[in-house]
Short mmCIF file of C-alpha atoms and ligand atoms in Angstrom, two decimals:
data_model
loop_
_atom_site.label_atom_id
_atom_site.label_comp_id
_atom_site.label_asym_id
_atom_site.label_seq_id
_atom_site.Cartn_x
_atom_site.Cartn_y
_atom_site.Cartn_z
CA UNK A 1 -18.13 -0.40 -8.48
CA UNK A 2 -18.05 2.90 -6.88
CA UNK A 3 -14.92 5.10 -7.04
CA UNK A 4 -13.38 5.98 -3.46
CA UNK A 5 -11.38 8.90 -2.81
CA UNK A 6 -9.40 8.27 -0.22
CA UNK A 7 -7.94 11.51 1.99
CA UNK A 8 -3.98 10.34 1.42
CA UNK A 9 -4.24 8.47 -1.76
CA UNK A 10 -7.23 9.94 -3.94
CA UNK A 11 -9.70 8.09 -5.95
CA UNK A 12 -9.50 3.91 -5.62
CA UNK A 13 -11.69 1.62 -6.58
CA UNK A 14 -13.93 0.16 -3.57
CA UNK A 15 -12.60 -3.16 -3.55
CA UNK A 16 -9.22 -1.67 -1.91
CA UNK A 17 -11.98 -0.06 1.50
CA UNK A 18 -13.36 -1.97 4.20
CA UNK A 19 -16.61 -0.20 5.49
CA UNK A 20 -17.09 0.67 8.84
CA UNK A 21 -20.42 1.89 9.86
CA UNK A 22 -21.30 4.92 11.33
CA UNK A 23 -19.55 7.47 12.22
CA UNK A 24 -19.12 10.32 14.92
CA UNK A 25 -20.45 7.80 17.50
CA UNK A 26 -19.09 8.95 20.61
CA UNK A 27 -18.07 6.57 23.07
CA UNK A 28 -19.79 6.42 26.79
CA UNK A 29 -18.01 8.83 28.97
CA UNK A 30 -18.52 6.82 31.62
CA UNK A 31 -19.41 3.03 30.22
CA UNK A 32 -19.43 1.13 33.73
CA UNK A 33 -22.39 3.10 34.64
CA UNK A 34 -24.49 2.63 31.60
CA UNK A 35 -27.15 -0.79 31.74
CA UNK A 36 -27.39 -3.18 29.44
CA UNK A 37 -29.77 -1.98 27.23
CA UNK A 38 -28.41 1.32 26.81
CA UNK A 39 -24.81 -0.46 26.25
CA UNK A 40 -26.58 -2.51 23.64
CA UNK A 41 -27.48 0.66 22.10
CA UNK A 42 -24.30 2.11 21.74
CA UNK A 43 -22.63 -0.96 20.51
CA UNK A 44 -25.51 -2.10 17.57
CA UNK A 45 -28.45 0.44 17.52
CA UNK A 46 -27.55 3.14 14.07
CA UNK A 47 -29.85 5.38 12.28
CA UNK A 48 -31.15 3.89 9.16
CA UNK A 49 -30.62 7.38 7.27
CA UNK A 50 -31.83 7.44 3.81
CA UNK A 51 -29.66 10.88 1.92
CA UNK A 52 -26.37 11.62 3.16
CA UNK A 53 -24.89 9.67 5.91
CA UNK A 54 -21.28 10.16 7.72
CA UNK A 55 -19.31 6.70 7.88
CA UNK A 56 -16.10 5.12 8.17
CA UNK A 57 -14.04 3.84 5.81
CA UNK A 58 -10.45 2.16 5.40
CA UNK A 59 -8.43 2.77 2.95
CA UNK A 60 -7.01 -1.35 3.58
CA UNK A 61 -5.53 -2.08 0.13
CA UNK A 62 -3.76 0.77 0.45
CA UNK A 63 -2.07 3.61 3.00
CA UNK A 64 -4.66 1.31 5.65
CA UNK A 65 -5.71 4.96 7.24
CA UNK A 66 -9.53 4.95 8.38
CA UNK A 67 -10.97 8.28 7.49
CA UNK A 68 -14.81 9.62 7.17
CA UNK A 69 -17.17 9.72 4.16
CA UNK A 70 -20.57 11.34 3.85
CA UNK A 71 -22.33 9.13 0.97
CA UNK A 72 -25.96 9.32 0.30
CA UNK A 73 -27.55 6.06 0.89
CA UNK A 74 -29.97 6.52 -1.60
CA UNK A 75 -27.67 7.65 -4.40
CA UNK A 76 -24.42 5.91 -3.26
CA UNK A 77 -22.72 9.22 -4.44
CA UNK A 78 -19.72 10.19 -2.11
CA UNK A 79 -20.70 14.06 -1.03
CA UNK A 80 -17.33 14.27 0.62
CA UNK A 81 -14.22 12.74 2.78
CA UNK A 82 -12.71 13.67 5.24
CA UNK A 83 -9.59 12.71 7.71
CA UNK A 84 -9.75 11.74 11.31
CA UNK A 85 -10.02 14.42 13.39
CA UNK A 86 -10.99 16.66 10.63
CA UNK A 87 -14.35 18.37 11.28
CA UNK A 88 -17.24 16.68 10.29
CA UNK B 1 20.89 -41.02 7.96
CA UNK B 2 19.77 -37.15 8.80
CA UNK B 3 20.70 -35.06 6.10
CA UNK B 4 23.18 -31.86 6.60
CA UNK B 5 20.77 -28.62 7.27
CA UNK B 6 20.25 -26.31 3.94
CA UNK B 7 22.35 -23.20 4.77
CA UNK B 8 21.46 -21.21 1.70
CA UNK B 9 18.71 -19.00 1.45
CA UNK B 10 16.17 -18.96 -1.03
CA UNK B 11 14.42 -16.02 -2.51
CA UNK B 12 10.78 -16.53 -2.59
CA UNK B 13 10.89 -16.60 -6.65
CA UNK B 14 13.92 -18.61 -6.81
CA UNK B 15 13.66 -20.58 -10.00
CA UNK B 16 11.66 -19.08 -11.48
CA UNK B 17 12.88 -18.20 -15.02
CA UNK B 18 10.33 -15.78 -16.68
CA UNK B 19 9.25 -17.01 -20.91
CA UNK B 20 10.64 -14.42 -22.97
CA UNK B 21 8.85 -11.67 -24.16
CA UNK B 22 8.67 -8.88 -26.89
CA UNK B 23 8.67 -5.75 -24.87
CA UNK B 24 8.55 -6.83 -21.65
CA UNK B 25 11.03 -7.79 -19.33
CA UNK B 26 10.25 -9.60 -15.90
CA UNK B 27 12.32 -10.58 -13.28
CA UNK B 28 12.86 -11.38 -9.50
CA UNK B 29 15.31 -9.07 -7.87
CA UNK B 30 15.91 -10.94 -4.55
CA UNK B 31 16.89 -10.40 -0.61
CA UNK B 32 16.08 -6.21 -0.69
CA UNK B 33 16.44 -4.81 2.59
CA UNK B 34 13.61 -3.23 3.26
CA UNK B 35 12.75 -1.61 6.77
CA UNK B 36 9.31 -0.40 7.71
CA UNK B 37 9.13 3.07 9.50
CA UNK B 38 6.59 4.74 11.63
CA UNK B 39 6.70 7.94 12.90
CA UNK B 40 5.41 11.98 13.28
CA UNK B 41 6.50 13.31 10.03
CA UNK B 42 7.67 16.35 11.37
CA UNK B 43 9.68 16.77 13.99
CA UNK B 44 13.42 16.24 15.69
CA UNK B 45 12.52 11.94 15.00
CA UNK B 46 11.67 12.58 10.90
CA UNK B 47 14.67 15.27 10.53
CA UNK B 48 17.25 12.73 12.44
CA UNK B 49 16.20 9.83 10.19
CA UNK B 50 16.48 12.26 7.47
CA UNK B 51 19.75 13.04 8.12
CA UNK B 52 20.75 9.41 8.98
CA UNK B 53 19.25 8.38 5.18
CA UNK B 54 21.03 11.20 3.85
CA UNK B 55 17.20 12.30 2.21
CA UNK B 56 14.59 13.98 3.92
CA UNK B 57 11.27 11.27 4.31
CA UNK B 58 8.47 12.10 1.46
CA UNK B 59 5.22 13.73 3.08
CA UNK B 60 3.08 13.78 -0.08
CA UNK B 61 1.42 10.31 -0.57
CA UNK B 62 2.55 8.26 -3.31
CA UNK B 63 6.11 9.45 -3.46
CA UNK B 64 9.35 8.47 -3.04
CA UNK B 65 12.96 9.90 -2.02
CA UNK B 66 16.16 8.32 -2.75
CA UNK B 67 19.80 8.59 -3.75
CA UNK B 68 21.83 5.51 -5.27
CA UNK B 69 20.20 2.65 -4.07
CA UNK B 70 18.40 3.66 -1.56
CA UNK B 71 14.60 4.83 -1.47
CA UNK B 72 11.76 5.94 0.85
CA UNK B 73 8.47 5.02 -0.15
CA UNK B 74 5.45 6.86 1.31
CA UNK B 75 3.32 4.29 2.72
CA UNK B 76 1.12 6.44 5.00
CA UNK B 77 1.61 9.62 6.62
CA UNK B 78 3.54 8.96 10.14
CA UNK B 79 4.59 5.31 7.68
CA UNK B 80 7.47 4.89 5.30
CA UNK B 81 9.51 1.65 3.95
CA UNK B 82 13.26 2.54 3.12
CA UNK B 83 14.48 0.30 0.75
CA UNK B 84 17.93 -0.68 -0.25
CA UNK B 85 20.13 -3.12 -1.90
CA UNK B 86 20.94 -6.89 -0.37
CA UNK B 87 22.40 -6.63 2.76
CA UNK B 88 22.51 -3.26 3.55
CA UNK B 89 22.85 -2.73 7.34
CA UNK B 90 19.41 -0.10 7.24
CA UNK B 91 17.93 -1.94 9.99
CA UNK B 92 21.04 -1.27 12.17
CA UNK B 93 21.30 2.36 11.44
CA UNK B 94 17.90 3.63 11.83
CA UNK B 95 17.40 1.80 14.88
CA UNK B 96 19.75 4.07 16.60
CA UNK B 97 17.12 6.44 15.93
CA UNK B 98 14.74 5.00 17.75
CA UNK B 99 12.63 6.84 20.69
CA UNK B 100 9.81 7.21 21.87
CA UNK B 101 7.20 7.24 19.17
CA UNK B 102 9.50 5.96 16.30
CA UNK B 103 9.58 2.11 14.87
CA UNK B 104 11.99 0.69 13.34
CA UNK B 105 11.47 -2.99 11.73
CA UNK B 106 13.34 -4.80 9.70
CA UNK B 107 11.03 -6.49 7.34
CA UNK B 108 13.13 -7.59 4.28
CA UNK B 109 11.71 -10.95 4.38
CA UNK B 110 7.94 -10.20 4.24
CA UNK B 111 7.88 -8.90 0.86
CA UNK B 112 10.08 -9.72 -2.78
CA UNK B 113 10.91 -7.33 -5.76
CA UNK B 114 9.60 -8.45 -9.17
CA UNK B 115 10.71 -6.08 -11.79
CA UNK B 116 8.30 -5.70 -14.51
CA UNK B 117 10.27 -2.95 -17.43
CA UNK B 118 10.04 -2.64 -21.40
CA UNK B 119 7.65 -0.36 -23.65
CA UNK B 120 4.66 -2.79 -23.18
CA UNK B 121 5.25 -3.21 -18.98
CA UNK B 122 2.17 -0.53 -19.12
CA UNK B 123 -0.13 -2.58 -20.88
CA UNK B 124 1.02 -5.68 -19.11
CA UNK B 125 0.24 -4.25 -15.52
CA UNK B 126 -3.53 -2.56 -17.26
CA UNK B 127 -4.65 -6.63 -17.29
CA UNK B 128 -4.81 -6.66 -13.37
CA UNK B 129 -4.07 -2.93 -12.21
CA UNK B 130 -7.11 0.03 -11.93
CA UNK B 131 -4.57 2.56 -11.82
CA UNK B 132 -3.39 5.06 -14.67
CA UNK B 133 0.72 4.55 -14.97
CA UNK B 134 0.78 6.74 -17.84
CA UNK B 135 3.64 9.01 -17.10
CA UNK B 136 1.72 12.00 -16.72
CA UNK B 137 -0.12 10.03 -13.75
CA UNK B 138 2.09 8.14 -12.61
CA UNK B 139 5.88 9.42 -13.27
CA UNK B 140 9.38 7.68 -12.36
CA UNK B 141 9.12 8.21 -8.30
CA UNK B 142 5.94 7.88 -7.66
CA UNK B 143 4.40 4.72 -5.90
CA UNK B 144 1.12 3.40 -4.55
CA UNK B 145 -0.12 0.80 -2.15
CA UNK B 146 -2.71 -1.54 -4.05
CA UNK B 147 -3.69 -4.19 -6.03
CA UNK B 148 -2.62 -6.45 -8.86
CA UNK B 149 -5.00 -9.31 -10.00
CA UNK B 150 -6.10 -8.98 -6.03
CA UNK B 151 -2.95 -9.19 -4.89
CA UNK B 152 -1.65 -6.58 -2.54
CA UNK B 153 1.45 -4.55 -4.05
CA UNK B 154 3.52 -1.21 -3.67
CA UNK B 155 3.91 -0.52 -7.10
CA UNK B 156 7.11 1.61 -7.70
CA UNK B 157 7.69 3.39 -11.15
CA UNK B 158 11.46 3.16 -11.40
CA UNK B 159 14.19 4.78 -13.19
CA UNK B 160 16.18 1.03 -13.68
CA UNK B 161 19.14 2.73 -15.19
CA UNK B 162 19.17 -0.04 -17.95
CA UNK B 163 16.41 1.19 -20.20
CA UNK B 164 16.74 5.16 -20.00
CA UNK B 165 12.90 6.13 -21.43
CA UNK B 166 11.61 2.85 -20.93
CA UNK B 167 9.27 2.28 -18.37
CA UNK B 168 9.88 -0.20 -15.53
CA UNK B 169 8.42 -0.66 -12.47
CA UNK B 170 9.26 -2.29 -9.12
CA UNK B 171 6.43 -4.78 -7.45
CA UNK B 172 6.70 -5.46 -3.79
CA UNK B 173 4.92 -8.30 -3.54
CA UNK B 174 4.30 -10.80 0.00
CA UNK B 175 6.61 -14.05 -0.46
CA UNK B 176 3.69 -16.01 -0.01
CA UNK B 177 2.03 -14.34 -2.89
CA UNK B 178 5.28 -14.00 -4.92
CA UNK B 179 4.61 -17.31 -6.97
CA UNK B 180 0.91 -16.53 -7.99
CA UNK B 181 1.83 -13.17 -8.95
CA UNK B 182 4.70 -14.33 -10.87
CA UNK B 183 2.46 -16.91 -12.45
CA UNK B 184 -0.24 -14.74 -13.12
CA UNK B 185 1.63 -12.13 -15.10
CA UNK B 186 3.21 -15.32 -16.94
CA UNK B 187 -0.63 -15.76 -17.87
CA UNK B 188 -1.25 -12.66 -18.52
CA UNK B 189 1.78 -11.76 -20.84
CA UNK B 190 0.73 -14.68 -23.34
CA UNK B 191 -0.30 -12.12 -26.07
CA UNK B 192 3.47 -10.45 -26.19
CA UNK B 193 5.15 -13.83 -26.88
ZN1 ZN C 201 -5.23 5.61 1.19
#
């Protein structure tokens, strides 16, 4: 079971998180003008990064904040965490 | 012939009378108010509510604030639940403090007390909790948001006046996962019979 620290709360163990995928994806500044396939792309298409990878995670068990982690996805070690609108 | 409408309200433990123990004392303390708060931590909103509870809100997580009866749990940083004795009129009061950006919601009803105290309540809570409650950890005042035997808590290490060094802790527990919980630490308290 990996150990989670979470921003507000500190270390908890992973069954308290729900993941949520990729971070830093930055939403269409104009959607209504993108086509499908490049819509598709923003919704599904993610790097498959293998070493440290920025993600989301909430904290759902608990103070239910979402907040960032870098984990390497070859590892599973958590580099670091960070809050919403903290840099990356 | 229709029967006469049950008036009387029930607590979601009510009945439930807890086998004795050596070391460990559980119980159900029913009907808390308890109103859930949202909103900046700083600023005119916090400091009116502060004044209003007569304690300023807690803005390191896992704390509480409190005086009597009445406490302020840090559930989140712009979220807090104040908690008080049966019937207090909380709801009432801090909803005079309401503006823009500030909730007020009275959710007594969502969530019952069980009070789990004595010198083994420690080792009774390590069967189903991954947190460390020894006191260096985990002091009178402090509180966290998480799990017992899966089931979603806000664990509260209380000072319950009775017990002086003892430890005792509050669980806030959902009323529809009251009974499990309840019959779970039943379960897992068999050893201190
Ligand atoms: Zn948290």
């Amino acid at each position: 079971m990996l150990l989670i620290r979470c921003p507000w709360c500190g270390p908890r163990d992973e069954t308290e998180f729900h993941y949520g995928g990729a971070a830093h994806v930055a939403y269409p500044s104009d959607p209504a003008a993108l086509s499908d396939e490049e819509w598709g792309r923003y919704l599904f298409v993610r790097e498959n990064l293998k070493g440290p990878f920025a993600e989301r995670w909430c904290h759902t068990a608990g103070c239910r904040r979402w907040f960032n982690a870098v984990r390497d996805t070859l590892t599973n070690e958590i580099l670091r965490v960070y809050r919403i609108g903290e840099p990356a | 012939m229709a029967e006469p409408l049950e008036t009387t309200i029930r607590s979601p433990l009510a009945g439930w009378t807890p086998h004795p123990l050596t070391g460990i004392r559980l119980a159900e303390l029913p009907f808390r108010t308890q109103v859930n708060l949202r909103l900046p931590a700083k600023g005119p909103a916090a400091d009116a509510v502060g004044l209003e509870l007569g304690v300023p809100l807690p803005v390191e997580p896992g704390t509480t604030a409190g005086s009597g009866e009445l406490s302020v749990l840090w559930l989140g940083p712009d979220e807090w639940l104040v908690v008080g004795s049966p019937g207090a009129d909380l709801a009432a009061r801090l909803a005079a403090r309401r503006g823009a950006g500030v909730s007020v919601v009275d959710t007594s009803a969502l969530r019952t007390t069980v009070l789990v105290a004595g010198p083994r309540a420690r080792d009774l809570l390590a069967h189903g909790c991954a947190l460390d409650l020894h006191p260096t950890r985990f002091p009178t005042g402090r509180c966290a948001q998480t799990l017992l035997a899966h089931a979603q808590i806000v664990l509260v290490a209380v000072d319950d006046g009775t017990s002086g060094a003892e430890p005792a802790y509050h669980l806030l527990v959902r009323s529809s996962f009251a009974n499990y919980l309840a019959d779970w630490l039943e379960d897992a308290a068999v050893e201190y019979r």
